[in-house]
Amino acid sequence: MNNYTQELRDTAKAMVVEGKGILAMDESNGTCNNRFDKLGIPATEDNRRAYRELILTTPNLSNYISGAILYDETIRQSTQDGKSFVEVMQNAGMIPGIKVDTGAKDLARRPNEKVTEGLDGLRDRIIEYYQMGARFAKWRAVITISDRIPSDGCLEANAHGLARYAALCQENGLVPIVEPEVLVDGDHSLNRCYEVTEKTLHEVFRQLYVQNVAYDRMILKPSMVISGANCPIQASVEQVAKATMECLLNTVPSNVPGIAFLSGGQSNIKASAHLNAMNQIYGVQAPWRVTFSYARAIQQPALEHWRGNASNVAEAQKLLLHRAKCNSAASLGNYNADLEKQPALV
Ligand code: 5MM
């Protein structure tokens, strides 16, 4: 056991504690600016700061959110009245996390495939983030489906990167969120998504083992097994829930404390319904907690309402809290149409 063993176990458990999930707000400047552009919000550093302040100061957010994933710019920012975002989170009882990958880049000699970069200097960056108050990290690998891909080379390179990152995190006190995202883009079927997701997760856990990563001190952030966005036959909520859970039960070791899904461009309601169905159908049978680590499926209504206007902050916070509350209920199998209609009280 190194010095961090018990701390990492405790942090991982707290991240997926019953009834809570993780808020992803780690959009890099490029992604955040694109989302602002679509709504006519000027893409300035202060607008990014103001938006993140809106999120983190939402009253009662910690009733449903255990921790939030920040971006490098965000973890160094403060509220308008000078309180650092890390302090705001600590005071509210939410664990600060940090995205440490530097993005998915073209994989050499593999058309249409990506590999996530960021290992250079990572140990020093993790040590700095720990000192700043972060207690977990995130690294996202991106896998694209077509008839010919993913290649074995792409799966191996991405899984290796995830495993090297996870080992460095555990060595230096951060719980690694391991995020292999199988993209929804394409016209593939649910079965094809199952096949690719299963192969991806097998390779990820093989590489985690090779790099000596402790499964009981990490969180998995997978995509759901879902029909491709352009597939003419879209699987039902129940089919997605069953396929996803079967796939995870076949691949994820039972001592992983929790699975926190990404939403991957699903509608808000579908993201809640799928998570809810998984918890309703499998409930206590699952060996790990099954919850959410959504970005768009929690933030989108709030961002659309805010539009960069200070007078919209309070209402935007209500919308954010509502999505957090619905997904919290889904993580317990208690989400339903009535709850969806009830506004959350800030
Ligand atoms: C897949 O994206 C992650 C989860 O978000 P969704 O729930 O919206 O799918 C998210 O944490 C993601 O990693 C960032 O938003 C994107 O960051 P980049 O690095 O692409 O700006």
Coordinates of C-alpha atoms and ligand atoms in Angstrom, one line a residue:
M1 CA 0.0 0.0 0.0
N2 CA 1.4 3.4 -0.9
N3 CA 0.5 6.5 1.2
Y4 CA -2.5 7.2 -0.9
T5 CA -4.2 3.8 -0.9
Q6 CA -6.9 4.5 1.7
E7 CA -7.4 8.0 0.6
L8 CA -7.9 6.9 -3.0
R9 CA -10.5 4.2 -1.9
D10 CA -12.4 6.8 0.2
T11 CA -12.4 9.3 -2.6
A12 CA -13.6 6.8 -5.2
K13 CA -16.4 5.7 -2.9
A14 CA -17.4 9.3 -2.2
M15 CA -17.5 10.1 -6.0
V16 CA -20.2 7.4 -6.5
V17 CA -22.0 7.6 -3.2
E18 CA -25.7 6.6 -3.3
G19 CA -27.9 9.2 -5.0
K20 CA -25.1 11.3 -6.5
G21 CA -23.2 11.5 -9.7
I22 CA -20.3 13.6 -11.1
L23 CA -20.8 16.8 -13.1
A24 CA -18.5 17.0 -16.2
M25 CA -17.7 20.7 -16.8
D26 CA -14.2 20.1 -18.2
E27 CA -14.9 21.4 -21.7
S28 CA -11.6 22.7 -23.1
N29 CA -11.7 26.3 -24.3
G30 CA -12.3 25.2 -27.9
T31 CA -15.3 23.1 -27.0
C32 CA -16.7 25.7 -24.6
N33 CA -16.3 28.5 -27.1
N34 CA -18.1 26.4 -29.8
R35 CA -21.0 25.9 -27.4
F36 CA -21.0 29.7 -26.7
D37 CA -20.8 30.5 -30.4
K38 CA -23.9 28.5 -31.2
L39 CA -25.9 30.7 -28.7
G40 CA -24.3 34.0 -29.6
I41 CA -22.3 34.2 -26.3
P42 CA -19.0 36.0 -26.7
A43 CA -16.2 33.5 -26.3
T44 CA -14.1 35.4 -23.7
E45 CA -12.2 34.1 -20.7
D46 CA -14.5 36.1 -18.4
N47 CA -17.7 34.6 -19.9
R48 CA -16.2 31.1 -19.4
R49 CA -15.5 32.1 -15.8
A50 CA -18.9 33.6 -15.3
Y51 CA -20.6 30.4 -16.7
R52 CA -18.6 28.1 -14.4
E53 CA -19.4 30.4 -11.5
L54 CA -23.1 30.0 -12.3
I55 CA -22.7 26.2 -12.2
L56 CA -20.6 25.9 -9.1
T57 CA -22.6 28.4 -7.0
T58 CA -25.9 26.7 -7.7
P59 CA -27.6 26.3 -4.3
N60 CA -28.1 22.7 -3.2
L61 CA -26.1 21.3 -6.1
S62 CA -24.2 19.0 -3.7
N63 CA -27.5 17.2 -2.8
Y64 CA -27.1 15.5 -6.2
I65 CA -23.5 16.0 -7.3
S66 CA -20.5 14.5 -5.5
G67 CA -17.8 16.2 -7.5
A68 CA -17.1 18.1 -10.7
I69 CA -14.5 17.7 -13.4
L70 CA -12.8 21.0 -14.1
Y71 CA -10.5 22.2 -17.0
D72 CA -7.0 23.7 -16.4
E73 CA -8.3 27.2 -16.9
T74 CA -11.2 26.7 -14.6
I75 CA -9.4 25.2 -11.6
R76 CA -7.3 28.4 -11.5
Q77 CA -10.3 30.7 -11.6
S78 CA -12.4 32.4 -8.9
T79 CA -15.9 33.8 -8.3
Q80 CA -16.5 37.5 -9.0
D81 CA -16.0 38.2 -5.3
G82 CA -12.6 36.4 -5.3
K83 CA -13.3 33.0 -3.9
S84 CA -11.4 30.3 -5.8
F85 CA -13.6 27.7 -7.5
V86 CA -11.8 24.9 -5.6
E87 CA -12.7 26.6 -2.3
V88 CA -16.3 27.1 -3.4
M89 CA -16.5 23.4 -4.2
Q90 CA -14.9 22.3 -0.9
N91 CA -17.2 24.5 1.1
A92 CA -20.2 23.1 -0.7
G93 CA -19.0 19.5 -0.1
M94 CA -18.2 18.7 -3.7
I95 CA -14.9 17.1 -4.7
P96 CA -12.8 19.0 -7.2
G97 CA -11.6 16.9 -10.2
I98 CA -9.5 17.8 -13.2
K99 CA -9.2 16.8 -16.9
V100 CA -5.6 16.0 -17.6
D101 CA -5.5 14.7 -21.2
T102 CA -4.5 17.2 -23.9
G103 CA -7.1 16.0 -26.4
A104 CA -7.6 13.3 -29.1
K105 CA -5.3 13.7 -32.1
D106 CA -5.1 11.9 -35.5
L107 CA -3.5 8.5 -35.1
A108 CA -0.7 8.1 -37.5
R109 CA -1.4 5.8 -40.5
R110 CA -4.9 5.1 -39.2
P111 CA -7.4 7.2 -41.2
N112 CA -10.4 8.4 -39.2
E113 CA -9.0 7.1 -35.9
K114 CA -7.7 9.2 -32.9
V115 CA -5.4 8.7 -30.0
T116 CA -5.5 10.8 -26.9
E117 CA -2.3 12.6 -25.9
G118 CA -1.1 14.1 -22.6
L119 CA 1.4 11.8 -21.0
D120 CA 4.4 14.1 -21.4
G121 CA 5.0 15.9 -18.0
L122 CA 1.8 14.3 -16.6
R123 CA 3.4 13.3 -13.2
D124 CA 4.3 16.9 -12.5
R125 CA 0.9 18.2 -13.5
I126 CA -0.8 15.7 -11.3
I127 CA 1.3 16.7 -8.3
E128 CA 0.5 20.4 -9.0
Y129 CA -3.3 19.6 -9.3
Y130 CA -3.2 17.6 -6.1
Q131 CA -1.6 20.5 -4.3
M132 CA -4.3 22.8 -5.7
G133 CA -7.0 20.6 -4.1
A134 CA -8.0 18.2 -6.9
R135 CA -8.7 14.7 -5.7
F136 CA -9.6 12.9 -9.0
A137 CA -8.7 13.2 -12.7
K138 CA -10.2 12.4 -16.0
W139 CA -8.7 11.2 -19.4
R140 CA -11.0 10.5 -22.4
A141 CA -10.2 8.2 -25.3
V142 CA -12.3 8.4 -28.4
I143 CA -13.2 5.3 -30.5
T144 CA -15.0 5.7 -33.8
I145 CA -17.2 2.9 -35.3
S146 CA -17.5 2.1 -39.0
D147 CA -17.4 -1.2 -40.9
R148 CA -13.6 -1.2 -40.8
I149 CA -12.7 0.5 -37.5
P150 CA -11.8 0.5 -34.7
S151 CA -8.5 -1.2 -35.6
D152 CA -6.6 -3.2 -33.0
G153 CA -3.8 -0.7 -33.2
C154 CA -6.2 2.2 -32.2
L155 CA -7.7 0.2 -29.3
E156 CA -4.3 -0.8 -28.0
A157 CA -2.8 2.8 -28.3
N158 CA -5.8 4.4 -26.5
A159 CA -6.1 1.7 -23.8
H160 CA -2.3 2.0 -23.2
G161 CA -2.6 5.8 -22.8
L162 CA -5.5 5.4 -20.3
A163 CA -3.6 2.8 -18.3
R164 CA -0.4 4.9 -18.1
Y165 CA -2.4 7.9 -17.0
A166 CA -4.4 5.9 -14.4
A167 CA -1.2 4.5 -12.9
L168 CA 0.4 8.0 -12.6
C169 CA -2.8 9.3 -10.9
Q170 CA -2.8 6.5 -8.4
E171 CA 0.9 7.0 -7.7
N172 CA 0.2 10.7 -6.8
G173 CA -3.1 10.7 -5.0
L174 CA -5.8 11.3 -7.7
V175 CA -8.5 8.8 -8.4
P176 CA -8.4 8.2 -12.2
I177 CA -11.7 8.4 -14.1
V178 CA -11.0 6.1 -17.1
E179 CA -13.2 7.3 -20.0
P180 CA -13.2 5.2 -23.2
E181 CA -15.9 6.8 -25.3
V182 CA -17.3 4.8 -28.2
L183 CA -18.9 7.5 -30.3
V184 CA -22.5 7.4 -31.3
D185 CA -21.7 8.9 -34.8
G186 CA -22.6 6.6 -37.6
D187 CA -25.4 4.3 -38.8
H188 CA -24.2 1.2 -36.9
S189 CA -26.7 -1.1 -35.1
L190 CA -27.0 -1.7 -31.3
N191 CA -25.2 -5.0 -31.8
R192 CA -22.3 -3.5 -33.6
C193 CA -22.0 -0.9 -30.7
Y194 CA -22.1 -3.8 -28.2
E195 CA -19.3 -5.7 -30.1
V196 CA -17.0 -2.6 -30.3
T197 CA -17.7 -1.5 -26.7
E198 CA -17.0 -5.0 -25.3
K199 CA -13.7 -5.2 -27.3
T200 CA -12.7 -1.8 -26.1
L201 CA -13.4 -2.5 -22.5
H202 CA -11.6 -5.8 -22.6
E203 CA -8.5 -4.0 -24.0
V204 CA -8.8 -1.2 -21.5
F205 CA -8.9 -3.5 -18.5
R206 CA -6.1 -5.7 -19.9
Q207 CA -3.9 -2.6 -20.2
L208 CA -4.9 -1.3 -16.8
Y209 CA -3.8 -4.7 -15.4
V210 CA -0.5 -4.6 -17.4
Q211 CA 0.3 -1.1 -15.9
N212 CA -0.5 -2.3 -12.3
V213 CA -3.6 0.0 -11.9
A214 CA -5.7 -0.9 -8.8
Y215 CA -9.3 -1.5 -9.9
D216 CA -10.7 -0.6 -6.5
R217 CA -9.3 2.9 -6.8
M218 CA -10.7 4.1 -10.1
I219 CA -14.0 5.0 -11.7
L220 CA -15.0 3.9 -15.2
K221 CA -16.7 6.5 -17.4
P222 CA -18.0 4.6 -20.4
S223 CA -20.5 5.3 -23.2
M224 CA -23.8 3.4 -23.3
V225 CA -24.4 0.6 -25.8
I226 CA -26.7 2.5 -28.1
S227 CA -27.8 2.5 -31.8
G228 CA -25.7 4.8 -34.0
A229 CA -27.2 8.3 -34.4
N230 CA -28.0 7.6 -38.1
C231 CA -29.2 4.0 -37.7
P232 CA -32.7 3.7 -39.1
I233 CA -33.7 1.3 -36.2
Q234 CA -33.2 3.0 -32.8
A235 CA -33.1 0.6 -29.9
S236 CA -35.7 1.1 -27.1
V237 CA -34.7 2.4 -23.6
E238 CA -35.0 -1.2 -22.2
Q239 CA -32.8 -2.6 -25.0
V240 CA -30.1 0.0 -24.4
A241 CA -30.2 -0.6 -20.7
K242 CA -30.0 -4.4 -21.0
A243 CA -27.3 -4.3 -23.7
T244 CA -25.2 -1.8 -21.7
M245 CA -25.4 -3.7 -18.5
E246 CA -24.7 -7.1 -20.1
C247 CA -21.6 -5.6 -21.8
L248 CA -20.3 -4.1 -18.5
L249 CA -21.0 -7.2 -16.5
N250 CA -18.9 -9.2 -19.1
T251 CA -16.0 -6.8 -18.9
V252 CA -15.7 -4.7 -15.8
P253 CA -14.1 -6.3 -12.6
S254 CA -16.5 -6.4 -9.7
N255 CA -14.2 -4.4 -7.4
V256 CA -14.3 -1.2 -9.5
P257 CA -16.3 1.0 -7.1
G258 CA -18.4 2.8 -9.7
I259 CA -19.4 3.3 -13.3
A260 CA -20.4 6.9 -14.2
F261 CA -21.7 7.2 -17.7
L262 CA -21.1 10.0 -20.2
S263 CA -24.2 11.2 -22.1
G264 CA -22.5 11.4 -25.5
G265 CA -25.0 13.7 -27.2
Q266 CA -28.1 11.8 -26.0
S267 CA -31.1 14.1 -25.3
N268 CA -31.5 15.0 -21.6
I269 CA -34.5 12.9 -21.2
K270 CA -33.0 9.8 -22.9
A271 CA -29.8 10.1 -20.8
S272 CA -31.9 10.1 -17.6
A273 CA -34.3 7.3 -18.9
H274 CA -31.4 5.0 -19.9
L275 CA -29.6 5.4 -16.5
N276 CA -32.9 4.9 -14.7
A277 CA -33.7 1.7 -16.6
M278 CA -30.3 0.2 -15.9
N279 CA -30.8 0.8 -12.2
Q280 CA -34.4 -0.4 -12.2
I281 CA -33.6 -3.6 -14.1
Y282 CA -30.3 -4.6 -12.4
G283 CA -30.5 -2.6 -9.1
V284 CA -28.6 -4.2 -6.3
Q285 CA -27.4 -7.1 -8.5
A286 CA -24.8 -4.9 -10.1
P287 CA -21.4 -5.2 -8.3
W288 CA -20.6 -1.5 -8.8
R289 CA -22.6 1.7 -8.3
V290 CA -24.1 2.8 -11.6
T291 CA -24.4 6.6 -12.0
F292 CA -23.7 9.6 -14.2
S293 CA -20.9 11.9 -15.2
Y294 CA -22.8 14.0 -17.7
A295 CA -21.8 17.3 -19.3
R296 CA -24.3 18.2 -21.9
A297 CA -27.2 16.2 -20.4
I298 CA -26.9 18.3 -17.2
Q299 CA -25.7 21.7 -18.5
Q300 CA -27.5 22.3 -21.8
P301 CA -30.8 23.8 -20.6
A302 CA -29.0 26.1 -18.2
L303 CA -26.5 27.2 -20.8
E304 CA -29.3 27.9 -23.3
H305 CA -31.2 30.0 -20.7
W306 CA -28.2 31.9 -19.4
R307 CA -26.9 33.1 -22.8
G308 CA -24.3 35.3 -21.1
N309 CA -26.8 37.4 -19.3
A310 CA -26.4 38.0 -15.6
S311 CA -30.1 38.5 -15.1
N312 CA -30.7 34.9 -16.2
V313 CA -28.4 33.3 -13.7
A314 CA -31.0 32.3 -11.0
E315 CA -33.4 30.7 -13.5
A316 CA -30.5 28.9 -15.3
Q317 CA -29.4 27.5 -11.9
K318 CA -32.9 26.1 -11.4
L319 CA -32.7 24.4 -14.7
L320 CA -29.2 23.0 -13.9
L321 CA -30.4 21.7 -10.5
H322 CA -33.4 20.1 -12.1
R323 CA -31.3 18.0 -14.4
A324 CA -29.0 17.1 -11.5
K325 CA -32.0 16.0 -9.5
C326 CA -33.5 13.9 -12.3
N327 CA -30.2 12.1 -12.9
S328 CA -29.7 11.6 -9.2
A329 CA -33.2 9.9 -9.1
A330 CA -32.2 7.8 -12.2
S331 CA -29.1 6.6 -10.4
L332 CA -31.4 5.1 -7.8
G333 CA -34.0 3.8 -10.3
N334 CA -36.5 6.4 -9.1
Y335 CA -36.8 8.7 -12.2
N336 CA -40.2 9.1 -13.9
A337 CA -42.2 11.5 -16.0
D338 CA -43.8 13.2 -13.0
L339 CA -40.4 14.0 -11.5
E340 CA -39.2 15.3 -14.9
K341 CA -42.1 17.9 -14.8
Q342 CA -41.4 19.1 -11.3
P343 CA -39.2 22.1 -11.2
A344 CA -36.3 21.9 -8.7
L345 CA -36.4 24.4 -5.9
V346 CA -33.2 26.4 -5.5
Ligands
5MM1 C1 -17.8 12.9 -23.8 O1 -17.6 14.1 -23.1 C2 -17.6 14.0 -21.7 C3 -18.9 13.9 -21.2 O2 -19.8 14.8 -21.7 P1 -21.2 14.4 -22.3 O3 -22.0 13.9 -21.1 O4 -21.7 15.8 -22.9 O5 -21.0 13.4 -23.4 C4 -17.0 15.3 -21.2 O6 -16.4 15.2 -19.9 C5 -15.9 15.7 -22.2 O7 -14.7 15.1 -22.0 C6 -15.7 17.2 -22.4 O8 -16.9 17.9 -22.3 C7 -15.1 17.5 -23.7 O9 -13.9 18.0 -23.5 P2 -13.0 18.4 -24.8 O10 -11.6 18.0 -24.3 O11 -13.4 17.6 -26.0 O12 -13.1 19.9 -24.9

